[in-house]
Structure formats: C-alpha cells, structure tokens
XYZ file of C-alpha atoms in Angstrom:
702
model
C 77.659 115.427 116.484
C 80.386 117.413 118.277
C 81.257 121.079 117.866
C 84.908 122.088 117.030
C 86.318 125.337 116.039
C 88.869 125.114 113.093
C 90.747 128.282 112.206
C 88.023 130.318 113.639
C 85.187 128.445 111.903
C 82.786 126.389 114.063
C 81.613 123.075 112.574
C 79.619 120.090 113.700
C 81.266 116.625 113.031
C 80.745 113.119 114.236
C 82.638 112.355 117.479
C 84.599 109.523 115.884
C 86.079 111.811 113.234
C 89.794 112.217 113.499
C 91.083 115.738 113.893
C 92.239 115.560 110.328
C 88.824 114.749 109.026
C 87.370 117.531 111.262
C 89.715 120.117 109.778
C 88.952 118.970 106.250
C 85.194 119.179 107.052
C 85.773 122.871 107.800
C 87.645 123.436 104.545
C 91.168 123.232 105.752
C 93.815 121.353 103.746
C 95.823 118.940 105.810
C 98.976 117.248 104.132
C 99.411 113.582 104.967
C 101.475 110.602 103.893
C 100.685 107.671 106.095
C 96.915 108.406 106.730
C 94.344 106.804 104.422
C 90.638 106.862 104.993
C 90.297 103.023 104.344
C 93.308 101.867 106.439
C 94.016 101.857 110.083
C 95.827 104.740 111.717
C 99.681 104.607 111.751
C 100.590 108.180 112.785
C 104.163 107.784 111.661
C 104.749 110.460 109.043
C 103.825 113.428 111.184
C 103.050 115.465 108.243
C 99.495 116.282 109.343
C 100.549 118.163 112.573
C 98.083 120.836 113.801
C 97.834 123.002 116.895
C 95.162 122.242 119.482
C 94.566 125.006 121.886
C 95.854 123.924 125.335
C 98.084 121.234 124.011
C 101.881 121.633 124.878
C 102.990 120.944 121.318
C 101.668 120.178 117.799
C 99.611 116.919 117.490
C 99.290 114.404 114.731
C 95.753 115.170 113.609
C 95.195 111.728 112.081
C 95.801 109.876 115.368
C 93.372 111.772 117.655
C 89.591 111.791 117.583
C 87.283 114.654 118.099
C 85.497 113.201 121.068
C 88.795 112.931 122.964
C 89.465 116.604 122.950
C 88.993 118.664 126.065
C 86.644 121.638 125.941
C 87.729 125.166 126.991
C 87.559 126.306 130.625
C 83.996 127.545 130.165
C 82.905 124.601 128.064
C 83.862 126.145 124.722
C 84.415 123.738 121.833
C 87.981 122.561 121.237
C 90.026 124.935 119.035
C 92.107 123.577 116.155
C 94.615 125.710 114.279
C 96.045 124.468 111.005
C 97.835 127.465 109.517
C 99.977 129.089 112.304
C 103.578 129.932 112.039
C 104.400 127.133 114.470
C 102.624 124.569 112.218
C 104.264 125.945 109.093
C 107.670 125.477 110.717
C 106.805 122.003 112.061
C 105.634 120.806 108.601
C 108.806 122.194 106.956
C 110.897 120.265 109.534
C 109.033 117.065 108.778
C 109.409 117.527 105.057
C 113.071 118.245 105.551
C 113.612 114.879 107.305
C 111.536 113.022 104.671
C 113.773 114.405 101.952
C 116.905 113.837 103.889
C 117.449 110.448 102.273
C 115.135 110.637 99.334
C 117.003 110.175 95.995
C 116.941 112.874 93.292
C 115.064 110.650 90.974
C 112.136 112.854 89.845
C 113.211 113.145 86.188
C 113.232 109.268 85.817
C 110.585 108.315 88.366
C 107.246 106.866 86.992
C 105.434 108.634 89.874
C 106.482 112.022 88.390
C 103.451 114.168 87.963
C 101.328 112.048 90.392
C 103.602 112.109 93.349
C 102.356 113.231 96.769
C 105.785 113.876 97.885
C 106.486 116.277 94.975
C 103.203 118.114 95.544
C 103.543 118.450 99.268
C 107.304 119.388 99.092
C 106.239 122.348 96.871
C 103.439 123.286 99.200
C 104.926 122.733 102.652
C 108.655 122.189 102.280
C 111.713 124.521 102.521
C 113.423 125.970 99.528
C 116.867 124.816 100.748
C 118.573 121.820 102.170
C 120.805 122.015 105.258
C 122.205 118.501 105.277
C 125.562 117.582 103.688
C 125.436 113.864 104.761
C 125.401 110.946 102.366
C 121.986 109.681 101.471
C 121.122 106.199 102.290
C 120.438 103.473 99.702
C 118.148 100.463 99.985
C 118.148 97.293 97.955
C 115.141 96.861 95.742
C 112.812 94.080 96.700
C 111.053 91.533 94.482
C 107.309 91.761 94.785
C 106.290 89.845 91.695
C 105.615 90.544 88.007
C 103.285 93.443 88.733
C 104.885 95.751 91.252
C 108.143 97.440 90.552
C 110.133 98.550 93.602
C 112.688 101.349 94.030
C 112.917 101.185 97.738
C 115.489 103.934 98.268
C 112.546 106.286 97.596
C 110.400 104.728 100.376
C 109.486 106.957 103.290
C 108.076 104.184 105.380
C 104.470 105.375 105.462
C 103.406 101.698 105.838
C 100.308 102.158 103.618
C 101.335 99.055 101.711
C 101.943 97.027 104.894
C 98.467 97.922 106.186
C 96.679 97.330 102.936
C 97.966 93.809 102.393
C 97.217 92.955 106.024
C 93.871 94.586 106.370
C 92.248 94.631 102.912
C 93.987 92.010 100.876
C 94.472 89.673 103.883
C 97.786 88.074 102.921
C 100.170 89.777 105.349
C 103.175 89.434 103.023
C 104.700 92.849 103.451
C 106.327 94.144 106.658
C 109.098 96.322 108.076
C 112.525 95.043 109.177
C 115.113 97.089 111.077
C 114.799 100.329 112.968
C 115.656 103.875 112.473
C 117.688 104.577 109.460
C 117.959 100.792 108.902
C 114.250 100.320 108.561
C 113.180 98.801 105.339
C 109.689 97.673 103.813
C 110.025 94.276 102.375
C 108.166 91.120 101.374
C 108.840 88.118 103.578
C 111.614 86.017 101.949
C 111.259 88.409 98.940
C 108.582 86.350 97.297
C 105.761 87.510 95.041
C 102.663 89.043 96.561
C 99.936 86.406 96.153
C 96.882 88.538 96.489
C 94.495 89.324 93.538
C 94.442 92.931 94.818
C 98.151 93.398 95.328
C 98.636 96.155 92.793
C 96.521 98.604 94.765
C 99.627 99.374 96.736
C 100.848 101.184 93.670
C 97.993 103.779 93.963
C 98.463 103.842 97.741
C 102.278 104.537 97.617
C 102.668 108.352 98.035
C 106.162 108.343 96.453
C 107.808 106.357 93.666
C 108.851 103.365 95.772
C 106.067 101.109 94.274
C 105.148 101.554 90.760
C 103.513 99.511 88.004
C 106.168 97.088 86.407
C 104.298 96.590 83.150
C 103.656 100.275 82.703
C 107.127 101.393 83.628
C 108.625 104.168 81.400
C 105.602 104.036 78.965
C 104.193 107.483 79.509
C 103.816 110.597 81.596
C 100.376 111.365 83.096
C 100.069 114.615 81.166
C 100.351 112.722 77.839
C 97.372 110.566 78.551
C 93.669 110.971 77.612
C 91.515 109.895 80.573
C 88.135 108.246 80.217
C 85.783 107.198 83.038
C 84.317 103.861 82.420
C 83.366 100.410 83.825
C 85.342 97.263 84.168
C 84.283 94.028 82.467
C 86.761 91.549 83.884
C 84.103 90.274 86.448
C 80.474 91.031 87.355
C 81.267 93.626 90.135
C 81.197 96.577 87.702
C 84.141 98.277 89.126
C 84.454 101.979 88.399
C 87.601 102.540 86.407
C 89.589 105.284 84.634
C 91.107 104.330 81.330
C 94.253 106.158 80.322
C 95.069 106.105 76.592
C 97.564 107.713 74.287
C 96.606 107.737 70.572
C 94.981 104.501 69.709
C 96.423 102.482 72.595
C 95.194 101.967 76.113
C 98.138 102.171 78.425
C 96.762 101.718 81.855
C 93.616 101.331 84.013
C 93.143 102.907 87.364
C 90.287 102.750 89.891
C 87.639 105.385 90.525
C 86.013 105.818 93.926
C 82.537 104.326 94.248
C 81.877 103.345 97.844
C 78.838 101.241 96.898
C 80.713 99.037 94.359
C 84.507 98.859 94.477
C 85.352 101.530 97.089
C 88.643 102.531 95.510
C 90.208 99.171 94.745
C 90.374 97.047 91.542
C 91.741 93.533 90.988
C 95.101 92.955 89.347
C 93.350 91.512 86.256
C 91.261 94.641 85.838
C 94.475 96.821 86.132
C 96.917 94.798 83.997
C 94.838 93.051 81.262
C 95.220 96.138 79.087
C 98.171 94.740 77.076
C 95.862 92.058 75.807
C 93.678 94.629 74.188
C 96.181 95.031 71.362
C 97.231 91.440 70.774
C 95.534 88.731 68.712
C 92.918 91.347 67.506
C 90.420 90.802 64.833
C 90.732 93.861 62.686
C 89.008 92.800 59.453
C 86.157 90.465 58.310
C 87.089 86.903 57.392
C 85.270 84.243 55.417
C 86.213 80.568 55.439
C 86.996 79.552 51.838
C 88.340 76.118 50.905
C 88.867 75.351 54.603
C 90.830 78.471 55.332
C 89.798 81.850 56.819
C 90.606 84.514 54.261
C 90.189 88.330 54.531
C 87.009 89.711 53.101
C 85.244 93.038 52.701
C 82.457 94.114 54.914
C 79.982 93.823 52.094
C 81.021 90.337 51.337
C 80.877 89.171 54.987
C 77.493 90.825 55.515
C 76.121 89.338 52.382
C 77.225 85.772 53.389
C 75.652 86.190 56.956
C 72.356 87.616 55.563
C 72.088 84.878 53.000
C 72.677 82.172 55.503
C 69.994 83.685 57.894
C 67.519 83.967 55.047
C 68.052 80.453 53.645
C 67.990 78.553 56.993
C 64.910 77.428 58.798
C 64.468 79.542 62.111
C 64.401 76.254 64.097
C 67.911 75.500 62.814
C 69.446 78.890 63.862
C 70.826 79.651 67.329
C 72.767 82.298 69.033
C 75.074 82.436 72.226
C 76.313 85.694 73.796
C 79.596 85.878 75.761
C 80.814 87.231 79.038
C 82.105 90.596 77.937
C 79.293 91.816 75.809
C 77.318 94.929 76.750
C 73.625 95.167 76.709
C 73.039 97.069 73.459
C 74.390 94.360 70.996
C 72.601 91.693 72.950
C 69.294 93.676 72.456
C 70.105 94.242 68.768
C 70.977 90.537 68.215
C 67.705 89.445 69.966
C 65.613 91.737 67.924
C 67.209 90.625 64.668
C 66.808 87.019 65.324
C 63.308 87.400 66.614
C 62.410 89.064 63.185
C 63.431 85.678 61.686
C 61.539 83.726 64.240
C 64.552 82.266 65.967
C 63.804 80.816 69.462
C 67.249 79.307 70.402
C 68.991 82.072 72.221
C 71.165 81.842 75.347
C 73.515 84.052 77.342
C 74.567 81.371 79.765
C 77.766 79.991 78.249
C 78.409 77.922 81.332
C 74.921 76.460 81.357
C 73.943 78.145 84.711
C 70.252 77.425 85.595
C 69.243 80.997 85.949
C 66.222 82.872 84.721
C 62.758 83.452 86.191
C 62.216 86.398 88.548
C 64.885 88.939 88.474
C 65.434 88.560 92.298
C 66.438 84.903 91.606
C 69.634 85.955 89.765
C 70.764 89.107 91.653
C 72.898 89.976 94.543
C 69.938 91.339 96.421
C 71.575 92.534 99.554
C 74.026 94.722 97.368
C 77.784 94.567 97.568
C 77.946 97.335 100.275
C 75.339 95.403 102.237
C 77.912 92.551 102.913
C 79.224 94.882 105.606
C 75.916 94.524 107.554
C 75.792 90.660 107.475
C 76.482 88.723 110.595
C 76.241 85.223 109.054
C 77.223 84.259 105.554
C 76.847 80.981 103.786
C 78.867 80.481 100.608
C 77.354 77.953 98.245
C 79.595 76.655 95.468
C 81.614 79.782 95.090
C 85.259 80.937 95.412
C 84.790 84.657 95.750
C 88.436 85.315 95.911
C 88.800 84.412 92.231
C 85.259 84.989 91.028
C 84.886 88.511 92.609
C 87.991 89.609 94.581
C 86.186 92.820 95.784
C 83.190 90.897 97.156
C 85.842 88.724 98.968
C 87.479 91.826 100.376
C 84.057 93.120 101.594
C 83.436 89.860 103.386
C 86.783 90.177 105.008
C 86.131 93.825 105.953
C 82.862 92.707 107.657
C 84.680 89.959 109.506
C 87.303 92.496 110.761
C 84.649 95.066 111.911
C 82.304 92.839 113.787
C 81.693 89.093 114.564
C 80.465 87.392 111.417
C 80.192 83.700 110.978
C 81.182 82.498 107.496
C 80.589 78.986 106.256
C 80.976 77.267 102.967
C 79.642 74.378 100.950
C 82.319 73.609 98.493
C 85.994 72.762 98.144
C 88.292 74.379 100.744
C 90.320 77.389 99.598
C 92.102 80.219 101.284
C 89.603 83.118 101.381
C 91.749 85.457 103.784
C 89.186 84.996 106.668
C 88.085 82.023 108.810
C 85.559 79.711 107.184
C 83.582 76.822 108.624
C 83.748 74.069 106.058
C 80.429 72.175 105.627
C 81.599 69.737 103.035
C 81.030 69.444 99.322
C 77.516 67.900 99.355
C 74.889 70.475 98.411
C 72.346 68.385 100.239
C 73.550 70.192 103.289
C 71.222 73.057 102.184
C 68.225 70.964 103.015
C 69.608 70.059 106.435
C 70.313 73.710 107.268
C 66.848 74.672 106.224
C 65.471 71.962 108.576
C 67.537 73.530 111.393
C 70.156 70.837 111.671
C 73.758 71.839 112.559
C 75.434 74.594 114.349
C 75.523 76.915 111.397
C 71.729 76.550 110.940
C 71.392 78.062 114.450
C 73.705 80.830 113.504
C 71.732 81.711 110.427
C 68.456 81.604 112.409
C 69.781 83.903 115.119
C 71.494 86.418 112.796
C 69.849 89.778 112.307
C 71.166 89.958 108.715
C 71.850 86.404 107.413
C 73.061 85.940 103.920
C 73.568 83.165 101.378
C 75.818 83.646 98.359
C 75.248 81.183 95.494
C 78.043 80.879 92.966
C 77.995 79.932 89.304
C 79.863 76.751 90.007
C 76.847 75.463 91.736
C 74.346 76.670 89.175
C 76.275 75.356 86.184
C 75.785 71.764 87.234
C 72.954 69.527 85.909
C 71.259 69.907 89.241
C 71.852 73.679 89.381
C 68.108 74.549 89.340
C 67.590 72.196 92.353
C 70.407 73.746 94.216
C 69.098 77.265 93.497
C 65.614 76.174 94.828
C 67.214 74.657 97.892
C 69.160 77.814 98.567
C 65.962 79.900 98.253
C 64.124 77.521 100.635
C 66.944 77.903 103.174
C 66.729 81.752 102.734
C 63.024 81.559 103.524
C 63.501 79.306 106.516
C 66.209 81.434 108.145
C 64.541 84.923 107.665
C 66.606 86.072 104.693
C 63.551 86.502 102.601
C 59.775 86.587 103.071
C 57.598 87.847 105.869
C 60.099 86.714 108.573
C 63.025 88.733 107.148
C 64.359 91.859 108.513
C 62.733 94.995 107.127
C 64.464 96.199 104.020
C 66.821 93.214 104.021
C 67.161 90.392 101.514
C 70.029 88.058 102.146
C 69.443 85.763 99.086
C 72.258 86.601 96.632
C 73.617 85.111 93.404
C 77.294 85.930 92.614
C 78.020 86.283 88.959
C 81.405 86.230 87.523
C 80.596 87.579 83.949
C 80.185 91.216 83.289
C 77.613 90.751 80.560
C 75.480 88.081 82.120
C 72.932 90.092 84.253
C 72.328 92.545 81.459
C 71.646 89.816 78.973
C 69.330 88.086 81.403
C 67.538 91.334 81.971
C 67.168 91.913 78.208
C 65.671 88.340 77.883
C 68.327 86.669 75.873
C 66.980 83.267 76.754
C 65.392 80.432 74.931
C 61.807 81.333 73.719
C 59.112 78.714 73.664
C 60.399 75.605 71.937
C 63.935 77.042 71.841
C 67.216 75.419 72.878
C 69.590 76.482 75.759
C 73.332 76.306 75.369
C 73.473 72.534 75.976
C 70.765 72.058 73.500
C 72.397 74.264 70.952
C 75.682 72.354 71.171
C 73.853 68.995 71.093
C 71.821 70.058 68.124
C 74.834 71.311 66.238
C 76.678 68.074 66.866
C 73.717 66.117 65.518
C 73.084 68.419 62.629
C 69.804 69.743 63.874
C 71.275 73.265 64.259
C 72.847 74.399 61.225
C 73.729 78.182 61.962
C 75.205 79.323 65.274
C 75.920 83.024 65.970
C 78.515 83.510 68.693
C 78.518 87.007 70.007
C 81.772 87.100 71.931
C 81.200 83.613 73.106
C 84.594 81.783 73.656
C 83.942 79.723 76.768
C 81.964 76.968 75.077
C 83.218 73.690 73.789
C 83.582 74.580 70.083
C 84.388 70.967 69.273
C 80.739 70.239 69.880
C 79.591 72.643 67.138
C 79.877 69.913 64.576
C 79.360 71.010 60.995
C 77.210 74.053 61.909
C 77.923 77.244 60.026
C 79.448 79.522 62.789
C 79.245 83.249 62.734
C 81.738 84.666 65.204
C 81.414 88.305 66.199
C 84.133 89.506 68.657
C 87.235 91.362 69.243
C 89.969 88.571 69.686
C 91.174 85.602 67.762
C 90.219 83.069 70.443
C 88.298 79.776 70.450
C 85.198 81.076 68.778
C 87.148 82.716 65.964
C 89.249 79.619 65.257
C 85.939 77.684 64.577
C 84.208 80.352 62.697
C 82.997 80.301 59.090
C 82.590 84.105 59.131
C 84.259 86.538 61.394
C 82.667 89.972 62.103
C 85.516 91.910 63.925
C 83.844 93.899 66.905
C 85.018 96.239 69.492
C 86.348 95.457 72.973
C 84.825 96.938 76.164
C 87.281 99.854 75.985
C 86.332 100.706 72.410
C 82.660 101.241 72.466
C 80.118 102.872 74.778
C 77.822 100.356 76.434
C 75.669 99.501 79.430
C 76.720 96.867 81.843
C 74.622 95.493 84.682
C 76.635 94.271 87.636
C 75.762 91.316 89.928
C 73.615 93.525 92.170
C 71.452 94.715 89.259
C 73.175 98.206 89.009
C 73.161 99.631 85.428
C 76.309 101.432 84.648
C 77.620 103.121 81.556
C 80.974 102.176 80.024
C 82.506 104.863 77.692
C 84.754 104.514 74.631
C 88.367 105.391 75.428
C 89.812 104.446 71.974
C 88.405 103.476 68.685
C 88.403 99.810 67.477
C 91.498 98.850 65.389
C 91.453 98.476 61.591
C 88.015 97.605 60.171
C 86.563 96.520 63.423
C 83.255 98.241 64.413
C 80.978 98.675 67.340
C 79.041 95.448 67.960
C 75.587 96.798 67.766
C 76.330 98.603 64.516
C 77.510 95.224 63.008
C 74.196 93.662 63.875
C 72.273 96.658 62.494
C 74.140 96.282 59.230
C 73.400 92.641 58.997
C 69.750 93.402 59.458
C 69.857 95.767 56.578
C 71.726 93.355 54.327
C 69.052 90.685 55.253
C 66.127 93.080 54.336
C 64.957 93.233 57.884
C 66.449 96.558 59.137
C 66.204 97.174 62.876
C 64.175 100.255 63.954
C 67.165 102.230 65.311
C 70.041 103.884 63.440
C 71.986 105.304 66.473
C 72.859 104.487 69.987
C 70.255 106.904 71.503
C 67.449 105.164 69.567
C 68.704 101.788 70.541
C 68.872 102.673 74.235
C 65.365 104.168 73.941
C 64.103 100.924 72.583
C 65.960 98.955 75.385
C 64.424 101.191 78.066
C 61.014 100.861 76.507
C 61.234 97.126 76.712
C 62.986 96.960 80.100
C 62.443 100.227 82.050
C 65.225 99.740 84.625
C 67.840 100.220 81.976
C 66.922 103.874 82.044
C 68.074 104.250 85.600
C 71.826 104.290 86.045
C 74.022 103.548 89.113
C 71.203 102.393 91.241
C 71.000 98.731 92.556
C 67.882 96.726 92.188
C 67.234 97.120 95.959
C 65.643 94.655 98.404
C 62.623 92.955 96.930
C 61.058 92.997 100.307
C 58.721 90.366 101.841
C 56.541 89.491 98.978
C 56.869 85.713 98.866
C 55.329 85.664 95.360
C 58.670 87.098 94.029
C 60.369 83.756 95.022
C 57.778 81.360 93.743
C 59.736 80.666 90.551
C 63.196 80.363 91.984
C 64.947 77.275 90.841
C 63.141 73.957 90.143
C 62.356 70.804 92.026
C 64.637 67.827 91.616
C 67.215 65.763 93.317
C 70.556 67.263 94.198
C 73.325 64.977 92.999
C 76.190 63.918 95.346
C 79.720 64.693 94.349
C 82.651 67.129 94.684
C 82.301 70.793 93.824
C 84.411 71.814 90.773
C 84.926 75.568 90.894
C 84.263 77.191 87.518
C 87.339 79.269 87.462
C 90.634 77.285 87.235
C 92.921 80.183 86.597
C 92.050 83.633 87.839
C 94.308 85.298 85.263
C 93.015 83.566 82.132
C 89.266 83.780 82.236
C 88.431 85.519 78.945
C 89.871 86.234 75.495
C 91.458 89.520 76.442
C 93.177 88.050 79.459
C 94.370 85.023 77.397
C 95.934 87.481 74.963
C 97.793 89.426 77.660
C 101.428 88.749 78.199
C 101.179 90.207 81.754
C 98.337 87.749 82.701
C 100.228 84.879 81.167
C 103.234 85.766 83.341
C 101.024 86.009 86.380
C 99.377 82.621 85.529
C 102.791 81.026 85.288
C 104.103 82.415 88.639
C 100.959 82.070 90.713
C 99.154 79.130 89.213
C 101.383 76.845 87.134
C 104.595 77.001 89.288
C 102.801 76.371 92.608
C 100.843 73.507 91.030
C 104.086 71.889 89.947
C 105.633 72.377 93.243
C 102.668 70.905 95.013
C 102.719 67.878 92.664
C 106.417 67.273 93.560
C-alpha cells in the first residue's frame, strides 16, 4: 500500500491504482469520459485533470499511477488536489472544447436523462459559450441492426474502440482522420459481429451510440426498474429490467464482478420484444382436432382427470430450459404423489446426474482468470456462454494461457490449438501423450471445460468419465490438485438446467429419460406427457400421447399440445435460478403475465387441488421453505458451490464406462439468436439471425 494525500486527507491505496482511483478512494469526485475501469487507459478526454504538488501543470489522473509519483522533499506522501481554482478552470476549458462541435440534440436524444455529458456539463462546465463558429457534422455509420449511430454527437472517447478490441475481441471499430476530421467508424461500415456488441451502448458517455430497437420508446424517468437475473443462458447474468405499464421495454446489465462483470450478451439485451409476441394468454383444450379457448376450471379438470385415469408408468414429464426451480419442485412433488417415475430436465439428452460436482463449473466463472491451461471439450463458448468466452479472452490478454479444443474449429477471439474432433484424444492426454498434455501437467491451474454438445451424444457419459479421468491425471482434481482449486468444469447453456438437476428432476427407479419418454410415446407405452416449457424436443416423436403443455409462448410444444396451461415468462414471476457454477440467484417479477396466464408454480398447485392431491404449500414462501428443506443450498443466495477439494470419492460417480464413438462434433447451438421460444418470437433476434447467420451462410455457399 502507498500513502497519498488527497485534498488534505491521507489515504492508503495500492501502488498500481491510478491517481483517479486514489482520489475516489479518498472520497473525491473525478469527472471522466474516456476512462473506464475495465478498459485500457486512453487519456484522451482530459476531463479528469487534477493538480499534483510539484508538477508544472494539471495532469490527467487516469493516466498516471500512484507508485510513479515523487514524494515531497522530506519524504512526505504525494499531494493531490482535485478542487482548486486551477482545476476548476481547466475542467471548464475541457468541457468547452467538448461542446464546441456537439449538436444541440438533447430534446430528441435517447441518451437524455442518462447522459454523462449532460451531467458533467452541469457540474463542471461554463454557463456561456464563446464560440461563433459552425459546428462540424459527421455522417452516421452503419453498425448493424442493434446499435444506432448519431456520430455528430461523438466526443472521440474511444471507449467503443477499446471494448470491441479488448473485451469482444473483434476489432471492428476504429478511428480515421485526425483533429477535427477524426471519426469513429466500423471498417467498411459493416455490422459488428460480436455477441457482446451492444455493450458499447452502455459505454458511450454521449448519445452517439444508442439502442436501435429501443429508439424513441421511452425516457428513463418513465420506467419502472427491477433487478433480476437473465435466463437466456446458464451464466445467470445480473440484469435490470425496465418496464412501463405491462410491457418490458429494455434490459440493462448490473454489476456483478463474479458473474457477468458489467456486460451482457446481445440476446439478453434485445430479446425483450419477444416477450410480447406469440404469447399464450388463456387456456386451450384440443377439441375435434383444434385447439379452442377454455376456462381455467375446464383445463384443470381435463388435466386432473387425465392424471387420475392413467397408470403412473404411462405418465412422463419434461422441463424446459427457461424454467425456474419453484415450478420444477412443484411438478416433481405433484407427479411423485401419483407415483410417476419418468421425469427429466435434460431436453437435449445430456448424460448428466450423479454427484453435484460432476455437472458444475467448479472453478467458478471468475476463476477462469486464474487458469493457465484450458481444454475445451465439445463446446463453442462464444455462442453457448459469451461471457465465459470473454473471461477466457481476458485471461489470455492478462497472462500466458494455453487454450486447446476438441471439436470443430470456430473463431473464439483468442488463439486455440485444435486437437481434432475425436473425443478419444481425452484418453491420450490423460496418458500424457501430446504437447498439450505436457501443458496441462505443468500448469498451476489447469482447467477442462466440457460442453453440452459432447454430453448430449450417445457416448456422452463415456466422454464425461474420460474428461474426469484427464482432470485427475493432470492435477485438476484429487490429491494432486492445487489447494482450493478444481479445474473440472461443465458448461451449461440452459438457465433452468442446474436448478432442475439440483432439485432431482430426473428419472426415478424404473423411470424413463427424455429419449425413453419420446420412444415410449411413439410406441404408445407413454400416454400422458407434461411439457413444462419444453420446446427443444422433437415433438413429432410424441406419437398419440396426450400432451399437457405449460409455458409462455406458442412454440413447438404448444402446437402439439392437447391442453395448454398459459404460464409466465422469466420476467413475469419471481423465481430461483442456479447458474452453471452452482450459484443460486433470485429473479424478480418486473411485469405481470398477460391475460389469464399465471405463475407456473401456482398452475401446478391448482392442478394438484383439482386432482385431489393438494401440494403442502399455498404461497411462494412455503414452497421455498420446502425446497430448502429438501435441498439446503437453495437457501444460500449468490454463493457459488465452491471447490469440492481433494476428496476423490466425490468423483467416483462421474460419467460411465464405455467406448467413445468416432465422428465429427456437431455443436448443439446452430443459431445463437434463436435458441428458445422467446428468442424465436423476437423480431430483433430474427433480424440478427438473418444478418449474422443466414446471409453469411448463403455467401459462403456461393
């Protein structure tokens, strides 16, 4: 720690703190435009000027570190002054230059009310303008369907340039020209191709980059703000949902350094228009081959009668990717009261279960930054979990980290050693064969990340067992592993998967898994199938089974249903989600479900009452108490599972023996923008899919 004196107050700060951070640690407010804690230093806006005693002129506090400051003549700590008349005049001058060419757009600018330039002009600017010259104008640039540009407002802070180069890793924005002719632009004015591109909207301190789908929809003071959790992937990104009346208008990130830092994916941000389209807002019953509206009493009676009149062995249930834990628990309890054993939450057929450590991201998401050798097994993290991919890139930028992959080559924004598409390589690496085996063995914090594309194969259990064996052989787990470190990780891509696995929504003794349920339905051995938000299965295989679909959107499951029970989307009900690292987080309701739709656990509770087997909880508090009693860690919020340590017994049930089949790896996600019913209902996601997936595929084919 290093002592500095800020406006007469002595503070101890780390030597690698910038002067700006040191001043803020002492309670001083330092204005800035170009500086951002997660980006490299640019030092080009000069708004953060302060005085350093002994310096001949004001210095940019973001660009100098505490340890580089000279002490006083008698060894006194460096003295920093943030509120002198000199600094006040300097900041006024900087602000005057910034506003010299800035247009008078505030009344029509979407950044109004959230604009750093507005706020700091009020706090640090002059109350008059001395220039009579014409303001410059800049042509707007095309950055794709998500980011709207009004580049005349740009103050060249270069935050967007640094973000796409350093965090997103696509390097598609840069500066051209010099002086008054300088412009921020995309190369060849093409769309930004990163799945994180829209974070530059949050980074832009003026109205140069704003949200194109949200343009002119609302002012920030009109919105009701709700802190919640994202359900578009298994990262559990912390988000803020902004709504007006019954409609969600936008989603913004919240800071959580352990999960998503302060970024979110483009799908998380822009999928919200899908929340209001193709909605199920009333119950339906199929009569004479057609789905017809019904009352809740009629729908509940039909479902209850079907459950009571069907043998338990002929009833099955599958839960989907966007479902929170509470309805999963309720459905499990309801079907258990009927003696149903065929339950599954693994729509894709992933061979997961057994010890909790065998299906978690044990090193934690933040722990990626400590890894010095990473093996990707059947995963494309750029699409399955963009923020995990950005963490790997961050680790690669900060220190030497070797990354290798077993799977089809794709651009991950950092160098990757390709080991082919044969999962048999896992056995060779465990035996010490190959250069990367040596890298794993010599690494202090080695890591393997197993994706769902590997586990959903018929030989998924054998692949999981081989990955665990490799982890044990290279010191990722077991007695040879580093203290407090576990490098064995499973990367999920479904928000509801880990919570459902924790709750035990898996086949009981004698029960069928997803493949068995579909096979049984096709053969007539399974007569009733309850789909709780499950749309990613092949509904053509359901045969003549009676299908109860409970969900929010009219997607594949609803089209096949005999009874539709309209449920709430993830923004419309409170619920617990468990992310890929085992962190339990609470999502909150931002708006109410439309029409006659209801919270999902309440629907199941109503069915239980109609069937004469009422569940022992009538409110969410009682349900969560029952959930915590059954699985204690549901009572601990925002805490990852943590390293399982060196107890090899924890790994004894990972995977299963068997042969690993040869053949290419087919990644599970074919289109990043259309992975669930809400995304498929979104016009914005459809436009992104066309521009970033369909058109490039056609161009490649030509």
